[in-house]
Amino acid sequence: MAVTIKSQREIELMREAGRILGLVHSELGKEIKPGMTTKAIDRLGETMIRDYGCKPSFLHLYDYPASICVSVNDEVIHGIPSKHRIIREGDIVSLDVGVEYKGYHSDAARTWGVGEISKEAAQLIDVTRQSFFEGIKYAKAGNHLNDISKAIQAYAESFGYGVVRDFVGHGIGQQVHEDPEVPNFAQRKKGIKLMPGMTLAIEPMINQGTWEVEWMADEWTIVTADGKLSAHYENTILITDGEPEILSI
Ligand code: MG
């Protein structure tokens, strides 16, 4: 599939999808408390999405069984919400949420600390978030995709962290996952030239230790190979003639 360039009308719809997604994340983040199940987070998030007149993009996507991915501590991504999984003080919880508004998707992830968390966990969350912002400094028309990838990797690795290789960001629009792939680590090729109207989901997944990950038996949940923590930060952005526009904040 070719990389799509969005029209002004499509950009307006993606702005609205992103605005709603930003609200869902900030409202959901405030609701996370010790003692809550990951299933309760999913139920609450799905209700918010539908109350805003949107659909959860991830429900049934590739047969995923829930609306929100809830990944705790050493879980990197794709944690399946469960009524048996209780979050506790000191945990870190990554929420990956997609919303569909009038046929257009927005995708974003945040990692939240539950109550008081360790200094190390807080730093991992901050660096993961900042690695996104380091990357999008290069998300400008005329630059190449690899400029973003390299910047994310260089920043995260300067703290000794591992950058997940097995999963990457992506184009987004009428499909949740469109071309191009957006790696969070340097490629041998410079990648596509960025053009105004491209919409990308940039999503560093950063591990406290090794970059290596494993699949759990549920065939969804991805965990760090060494059992150390992982954090995730993602936004849907628009390439413009000038600075990138973050659509999902
Ligand atoms: Mg994504």
mmCIF file of C-alpha atoms and ligand atoms in Angstrom:
data_model
loop_
_atom_site.group_PDB
_atom_site.id
_atom_site.type_symbol
_atom_site.label_atom_id
_atom_site.label_comp_id
_atom_site.label_asym_id
_atom_site.label_seq_id
_atom_site.Cartn_x
_atom_site.Cartn_y
_atom_site.Cartn_z
ATOM 1 C CA MET A 1 0.000 0.000 0.000
ATOM 2 C CA ALA A 2 1.285 3.418 -0.879
ATOM 3 C CA VAL A 3 1.700 6.067 1.793
ATOM 4 C CA THR A 4 -1.463 8.183 1.763
ATOM 5 C CA ILE A 5 -1.522 11.984 1.698
ATOM 6 C CA LYS A 6 -4.595 13.265 3.506
ATOM 7 C CA SER A 7 -6.863 15.926 2.061
ATOM 8 C CA GLN A 8 -7.925 18.954 4.102
ATOM 9 C CA ARG A 9 -11.243 17.253 4.862
ATOM 10 C CA GLU A 10 -9.506 14.078 6.023
ATOM 11 C CA ILE A 11 -7.124 16.107 8.183
ATOM 12 C CA GLU A 12 -10.108 17.793 9.868
ATOM 13 C CA LEU A 13 -11.611 14.389 10.719
ATOM 14 C CA MET A 14 -8.278 13.135 12.048
ATOM 15 C CA ARG A 15 -7.920 16.285 14.153
ATOM 16 C CA GLU A 16 -11.276 15.559 15.756
ATOM 17 C CA ALA A 17 -10.417 11.868 16.284
ATOM 18 C CA GLY A 18 -7.136 12.944 17.871
ATOM 19 C CA ARG A 19 -8.696 15.602 20.057
ATOM 20 C CA ILE A 20 -11.130 13.040 21.458
ATOM 21 C CA LEU A 21 -8.353 10.497 21.950
ATOM 22 C CA GLY A 22 -6.331 13.054 23.896
ATOM 23 C CA LEU A 23 -9.306 13.643 26.175
ATOM 24 C CA VAL A 24 -9.852 9.901 26.679
ATOM 25 C CA HIS A 25 -6.217 9.438 27.694
ATOM 26 C CA SER A 26 -6.175 12.304 30.181
ATOM 27 C CA GLU A 27 -9.505 11.300 31.721
ATOM 28 C CA LEU A 28 -8.614 7.609 31.868
ATOM 29 C CA GLY A 29 -5.193 8.341 33.341
ATOM 30 C CA LYS A 30 -6.850 10.068 36.311
ATOM 31 C CA GLU A 31 -9.028 7.011 37.001
ATOM 32 C CA ILE A 32 -6.183 4.535 37.447
ATOM 33 C CA LYS A 33 -5.966 3.509 41.097
ATOM 34 C CA PRO A 34 -4.441 0.650 43.102
ATOM 35 C CA GLY A 35 -6.884 -2.254 43.410
ATOM 36 C CA MET A 36 -8.428 -1.724 39.992
ATOM 37 C CA THR A 37 -8.478 -4.574 37.473
ATOM 38 C CA THR A 38 -7.108 -4.085 33.973
ATOM 39 C CA LYS A 39 -10.557 -5.130 32.740
ATOM 40 C CA ALA A 40 -12.129 -2.214 34.621
ATOM 41 C CA ILE A 41 -9.741 0.168 32.822
ATOM 42 C CA ASP A 42 -10.822 -1.297 29.492
ATOM 43 C CA ARG A 43 -14.545 -0.983 30.351
ATOM 44 C CA LEU A 44 -14.132 2.605 31.484
ATOM 45 C CA GLY A 45 -12.088 3.542 28.425
ATOM 46 C CA GLU A 46 -14.506 1.958 25.989
ATOM 47 C CA THR A 47 -17.429 3.801 27.604
ATOM 48 C CA MET A 48 -15.570 7.121 27.283
ATOM 49 C CA ILE A 49 -14.781 6.445 23.608
ATOM 50 C CA ARG A 50 -18.407 5.604 22.802
ATOM 51 C CA ASP A 51 -19.734 8.557 24.827
ATOM 52 C CA TYR A 52 -17.670 10.820 22.555
ATOM 53 C CA GLY A 53 -19.397 9.271 19.536
ATOM 54 C CA CYS A 54 -16.369 7.212 18.487
ATOM 55 C CA LYS A 55 -15.608 3.516 18.119
ATOM 56 C CA PRO A 56 -12.659 1.734 19.748
ATOM 57 C CA SER A 57 -10.276 1.053 16.853
ATOM 58 C CA PHE A 58 -8.617 -1.961 18.439
ATOM 59 C CA LEU A 59 -11.721 -4.012 19.292
ATOM 60 C CA HIS A 60 -11.598 -7.086 17.003
ATOM 61 C CA LEU A 61 -8.667 -5.610 15.036
ATOM 62 C CA TYR A 62 -6.757 -8.769 14.013
ATOM 63 C CA ASP A 63 -9.168 -10.495 16.466
ATOM 64 C CA TYR A 64 -7.904 -8.502 19.465
ATOM 65 C CA PRO A 65 -10.518 -9.192 22.180
ATOM 66 C CA ALA A 66 -10.728 -5.784 23.942
ATOM 67 C CA SER A 67 -10.888 -2.032 23.291
ATOM 68 C CA ILE A 68 -7.735 -0.946 25.081
ATOM 69 C CA CYS A 69 -4.313 -2.543 25.469
ATOM 70 C CA VAL A 70 -3.313 -2.480 29.147
ATOM 71 C CA SER A 71 0.317 -3.508 29.691
ATOM 72 C CA VAL A 72 1.672 -3.611 33.252
ATOM 73 C CA ASN A 73 5.354 -3.347 34.334
ATOM 74 C CA ASP A 74 7.396 -5.774 32.190
ATOM 75 C CA GLU A 75 4.585 -6.027 29.638
ATOM 76 C CA VAL A 76 5.603 -3.945 26.636
ATOM 77 C CA ILE A 77 2.433 -3.821 24.536
ATOM 78 C CA HIS A 78 -0.801 -5.678 23.751
ATOM 79 C CA GLY A 79 -1.640 -6.643 27.352
ATOM 80 C CA ILE A 80 -5.161 -8.088 27.278
ATOM 81 C CA PRO A 81 -7.430 -6.614 29.970
ATOM 82 C CA SER A 82 -8.430 -9.191 32.567
ATOM 83 C CA LYS A 83 -10.756 -9.232 35.553
ATOM 84 C CA HIS A 84 -8.093 -11.283 37.351
ATOM 85 C CA ARG A 85 -5.285 -8.761 36.890
ATOM 86 C CA ILE A 86 -5.216 -6.216 39.700
ATOM 87 C CA ILE A 87 -2.932 -3.204 39.486
ATOM 88 C CA ARG A 88 -1.036 -2.213 42.621
ATOM 89 C CA GLU A 89 0.695 0.793 44.103
ATOM 90 C CA GLY A 90 4.106 1.163 42.433
ATOM 91 C CA ASP A 91 3.100 -0.473 39.134
ATOM 92 C CA ILE A 92 3.492 1.276 35.815
ATOM 93 C CA VAL A 93 0.619 0.829 33.382
ATOM 94 C CA SER A 94 0.827 1.462 29.640
ATOM 95 C CA LEU A 95 -2.462 2.231 27.915
ATOM 96 C CA ASP A 96 -2.601 2.034 24.123
ATOM 97 C CA VAL A 97 -5.856 3.431 22.765
ATOM 98 C CA GLY A 98 -7.238 3.912 19.265
ATOM 99 C CA VAL A 99 -10.427 5.724 18.329
ATOM 100 C CA GLU A 100 -12.329 5.846 15.055
ATOM 101 C CA TYR A 101 -14.281 8.998 14.229
ATOM 102 C CA LYS A 102 -16.289 9.104 10.980
ATOM 103 C CA GLY A 103 -14.075 6.479 9.388
ATOM 104 C CA TYR A 104 -10.722 7.926 10.508
ATOM 105 C CA HIS A 105 -8.459 6.598 13.212
ATOM 106 C CA SER A 106 -6.197 8.135 15.816
ATOM 107 C CA ASP A 107 -3.760 6.081 17.907
ATOM 108 C CA ALA A 108 -1.895 7.091 21.076
ATOM 109 C CA ALA A 109 -0.277 5.497 24.125
ATOM 110 C CA ARG A 110 0.668 6.721 27.591
ATOM 111 C CA THR A 111 2.399 5.058 30.542
ATOM 112 C CA TRP A 112 1.095 6.005 34.002
ATOM 113 C CA GLY A 113 2.553 5.356 37.417
ATOM 114 C CA VAL A 114 0.130 3.903 39.988
ATOM 115 C CA GLY A 115 0.446 5.846 43.234
ATOM 116 C CA GLU A 116 4.053 6.213 44.322
ATOM 117 C CA ILE A 117 6.529 4.654 41.876
ATOM 118 C CA SER A 118 10.307 4.149 42.030
ATOM 119 C CA LYS A 119 12.696 6.827 40.771
ATOM 120 C CA GLU A 120 13.891 4.374 38.135
ATOM 121 C CA ALA A 121 10.359 3.754 36.864
ATOM 122 C CA ALA A 122 9.610 7.481 36.750
ATOM 123 C CA GLN A 123 12.764 8.132 34.744
ATOM 124 C CA LEU A 124 11.899 5.394 32.254
ATOM 125 C CA ILE A 125 8.456 6.944 31.693
ATOM 126 C CA ASP A 126 9.927 10.448 31.262
ATOM 127 C CA VAL A 127 12.661 9.339 28.867
ATOM 128 C CA THR A 128 10.212 7.313 26.773
ATOM 129 C CA ARG A 129 7.944 10.340 26.448
ATOM 130 C CA GLN A 130 10.853 12.639 25.663
ATOM 131 C CA SER A 131 12.209 10.224 23.027
ATOM 132 C CA PHE A 132 8.993 10.826 21.074
ATOM 133 C CA PHE A 133 9.577 14.582 21.235
ATOM 134 C CA GLU A 134 13.232 14.145 20.211
ATOM 135 C CA GLY A 135 12.024 12.123 17.207
ATOM 136 C CA ILE A 136 9.411 14.575 16.003
ATOM 137 C CA LYS A 137 11.951 17.387 15.891
ATOM 138 C CA TYR A 138 12.791 15.734 12.548
ATOM 139 C CA ALA A 139 9.170 15.138 11.441
ATOM 140 C CA LYS A 140 9.306 17.850 8.799
ATOM 141 C CA ALA A 141 8.633 17.897 5.079
ATOM 142 C CA GLY A 142 11.820 17.181 3.144
ATOM 143 C CA ASN A 143 13.400 15.105 5.916
ATOM 144 C CA HIS A 144 13.416 11.316 5.723
ATOM 145 C CA LEU A 145 11.754 8.809 7.975
ATOM 146 C CA ASN A 146 15.068 7.512 9.301
ATOM 147 C CA ASP A 147 15.863 10.954 10.730
ATOM 148 C CA ILE A 148 13.007 10.399 13.215
ATOM 149 C CA SER A 149 14.006 6.798 13.950
ATOM 150 C CA LYS A 150 17.656 7.673 14.618
ATOM 151 C CA ALA A 151 16.788 10.517 16.991
ATOM 152 C CA ILE A 152 14.465 8.350 19.101
ATOM 153 C CA GLN A 153 17.078 5.608 19.404
ATOM 154 C CA ALA A 154 19.971 7.953 20.195
ATOM 155 C CA TYR A 155 18.057 9.654 23.001
ATOM 156 C CA ALA A 156 16.723 6.474 24.628
ATOM 157 C CA GLU A 157 20.038 4.637 24.377
ATOM 158 C CA SER A 158 21.906 7.563 25.947
ATOM 159 C CA PHE A 159 20.179 6.475 29.203
ATOM 160 C CA GLY A 160 21.271 2.858 28.700
ATOM 161 C CA TYR A 161 17.770 1.751 27.760
ATOM 162 C CA GLY A 162 16.779 -0.866 25.173
ATOM 163 C CA VAL A 163 14.723 0.205 22.154
ATOM 164 C CA VAL A 164 12.205 -2.464 21.140
ATOM 165 C CA ARG A 165 12.968 -3.700 17.598
ATOM 166 C CA ASP A 166 10.141 -6.157 16.994
ATOM 167 C CA PHE A 167 7.352 -3.556 16.897
ATOM 168 C CA VAL A 168 7.258 -0.164 15.220
ATOM 169 C CA GLY A 169 5.059 2.857 14.551
ATOM 170 C CA HIS A 170 3.042 3.246 11.383
ATOM 171 C CA GLY A 171 1.061 5.416 9.023
ATOM 172 C CA ILE A 172 -2.577 5.894 10.031
ATOM 173 C CA GLY A 173 -5.827 7.187 8.527
ATOM 174 C CA GLN A 174 -8.782 5.183 7.237
ATOM 175 C CA GLN A 175 -6.823 2.158 8.458
ATOM 176 C CA VAL A 176 -5.270 1.937 11.916
ATOM 177 C CA HIS A 177 -2.089 0.570 10.360
ATOM 178 C CA GLU A 178 -1.026 2.079 7.053
ATOM 179 C CA ASP A 179 2.362 2.398 5.380
ATOM 180 C CA PRO A 180 5.023 3.391 6.165
ATOM 181 C CA GLU A 181 6.405 1.481 9.124
ATOM 182 C CA VAL A 182 8.026 3.934 11.554
ATOM 183 C CA PRO A 183 10.864 2.187 13.440
ATOM 184 C CA ASN A 184 12.209 3.625 16.684
ATOM 185 C CA PHE A 185 15.769 2.655 15.749
ATOM 186 C CA ALA A 186 18.093 3.533 12.872
ATOM 187 C CA GLN A 187 17.703 1.812 9.518
ATOM 188 C CA ARG A 188 20.299 1.227 6.795
ATOM 189 C CA LYS A 189 18.103 3.144 4.356
ATOM 190 C CA LYS A 190 16.986 6.714 4.850
ATOM 191 C CA GLY A 191 13.345 5.774 4.276
ATOM 192 C CA ILE A 192 10.624 7.741 2.545
ATOM 193 C CA LYS A 193 10.794 11.485 2.157
ATOM 194 C CA LEU A 194 8.278 13.162 4.469
ATOM 195 C CA MET A 195 5.557 15.206 2.786
ATOM 196 C CA PRO A 196 2.807 17.521 4.051
ATOM 197 C CA GLY A 197 -0.434 15.596 4.607
ATOM 198 C CA MET A 198 1.205 12.384 5.844
ATOM 199 C CA THR A 199 -0.170 11.177 9.168
ATOM 200 C CA LEU A 200 2.034 8.951 11.306
ATOM 201 C CA ALA A 201 1.681 7.154 14.639
ATOM 202 C CA ILE A 202 5.104 7.471 16.264
ATOM 203 C CA GLU A 203 5.410 5.200 19.278
ATOM 204 C CA PRO A 204 8.661 4.528 21.101
ATOM 205 C CA MET A 205 8.543 1.356 23.219
ATOM 206 C CA ILE A 206 11.494 1.618 25.581
ATOM 207 C CA ASN A 207 12.818 -1.064 27.937
ATOM 208 C CA GLN A 208 14.758 -0.522 31.142
ATOM 209 C CA GLY A 209 17.123 -3.368 30.172
ATOM 210 C CA THR A 210 17.500 -5.390 27.001
ATOM 211 C CA TRP A 211 15.584 -4.477 23.817
ATOM 212 C CA GLU A 212 14.639 -8.120 23.425
ATOM 213 C CA VAL A 213 11.049 -9.179 23.985
ATOM 214 C CA GLU A 214 9.032 -12.385 24.206
ATOM 215 C CA TRP A 215 5.473 -13.389 23.367
ATOM 216 C CA MET A 216 3.279 -14.712 26.139
ATOM 217 C CA ALA A 217 1.172 -17.861 25.725
ATOM 218 C CA ASP A 218 -1.982 -15.758 25.161
ATOM 219 C CA GLU A 219 -0.421 -14.925 21.750
ATOM 220 C CA TRP A 220 -0.893 -11.195 22.349
ATOM 221 C CA THR A 221 1.002 -9.909 25.353
ATOM 222 C CA ILE A 222 4.607 -8.902 24.671
ATOM 223 C CA VAL A 223 6.978 -8.858 27.674
ATOM 224 C CA THR A 224 10.611 -7.848 28.156
ATOM 225 C CA ALA A 225 12.946 -10.839 27.849
ATOM 226 C CA ASP A 226 14.735 -9.902 31.098
ATOM 227 C CA GLY A 227 11.629 -9.109 33.152
ATOM 228 C CA LYS A 228 12.571 -5.439 33.579
ATOM 229 C CA LEU A 229 10.134 -2.571 33.062
ATOM 230 C CA SER A 230 8.945 -1.180 29.742
ATOM 231 C CA ALA A 231 7.205 2.090 28.853
ATOM 232 C CA HIS A 232 5.298 3.288 25.777
ATOM 233 C CA TYR A 233 4.477 6.754 24.461
ATOM 234 C CA GLU A 234 2.668 7.410 21.212
ATOM 235 C CA ASN A 235 0.873 10.143 19.321
ATOM 236 C CA THR A 236 -0.660 10.508 15.909
ATOM 237 C CA ILE A 237 1.019 13.416 14.115
ATOM 238 C CA LEU A 238 0.545 15.348 10.885
ATOM 239 C CA ILE A 239 3.454 16.371 8.652
ATOM 240 C CA THR A 240 2.956 20.003 7.564
ATOM 241 C CA ASP A 241 4.920 22.652 5.682
ATOM 242 C CA GLY A 242 6.406 23.684 9.026
ATOM 243 C CA GLU A 243 6.415 22.091 12.471
ATOM 244 C CA PRO A 244 4.583 18.768 12.866
ATOM 245 C CA GLU A 245 1.110 18.960 14.375
ATOM 246 C CA ILE A 246 0.437 16.511 17.205
ATOM 247 C CA LEU A 247 -3.158 15.425 16.662
ATOM 248 C CA SER A 248 -3.703 13.251 19.750
ATOM 249 C CA ILE A 249 -2.817 15.550 22.655
HETATM 250 MG MG MG B 1 0.165 2.478 17.172
#
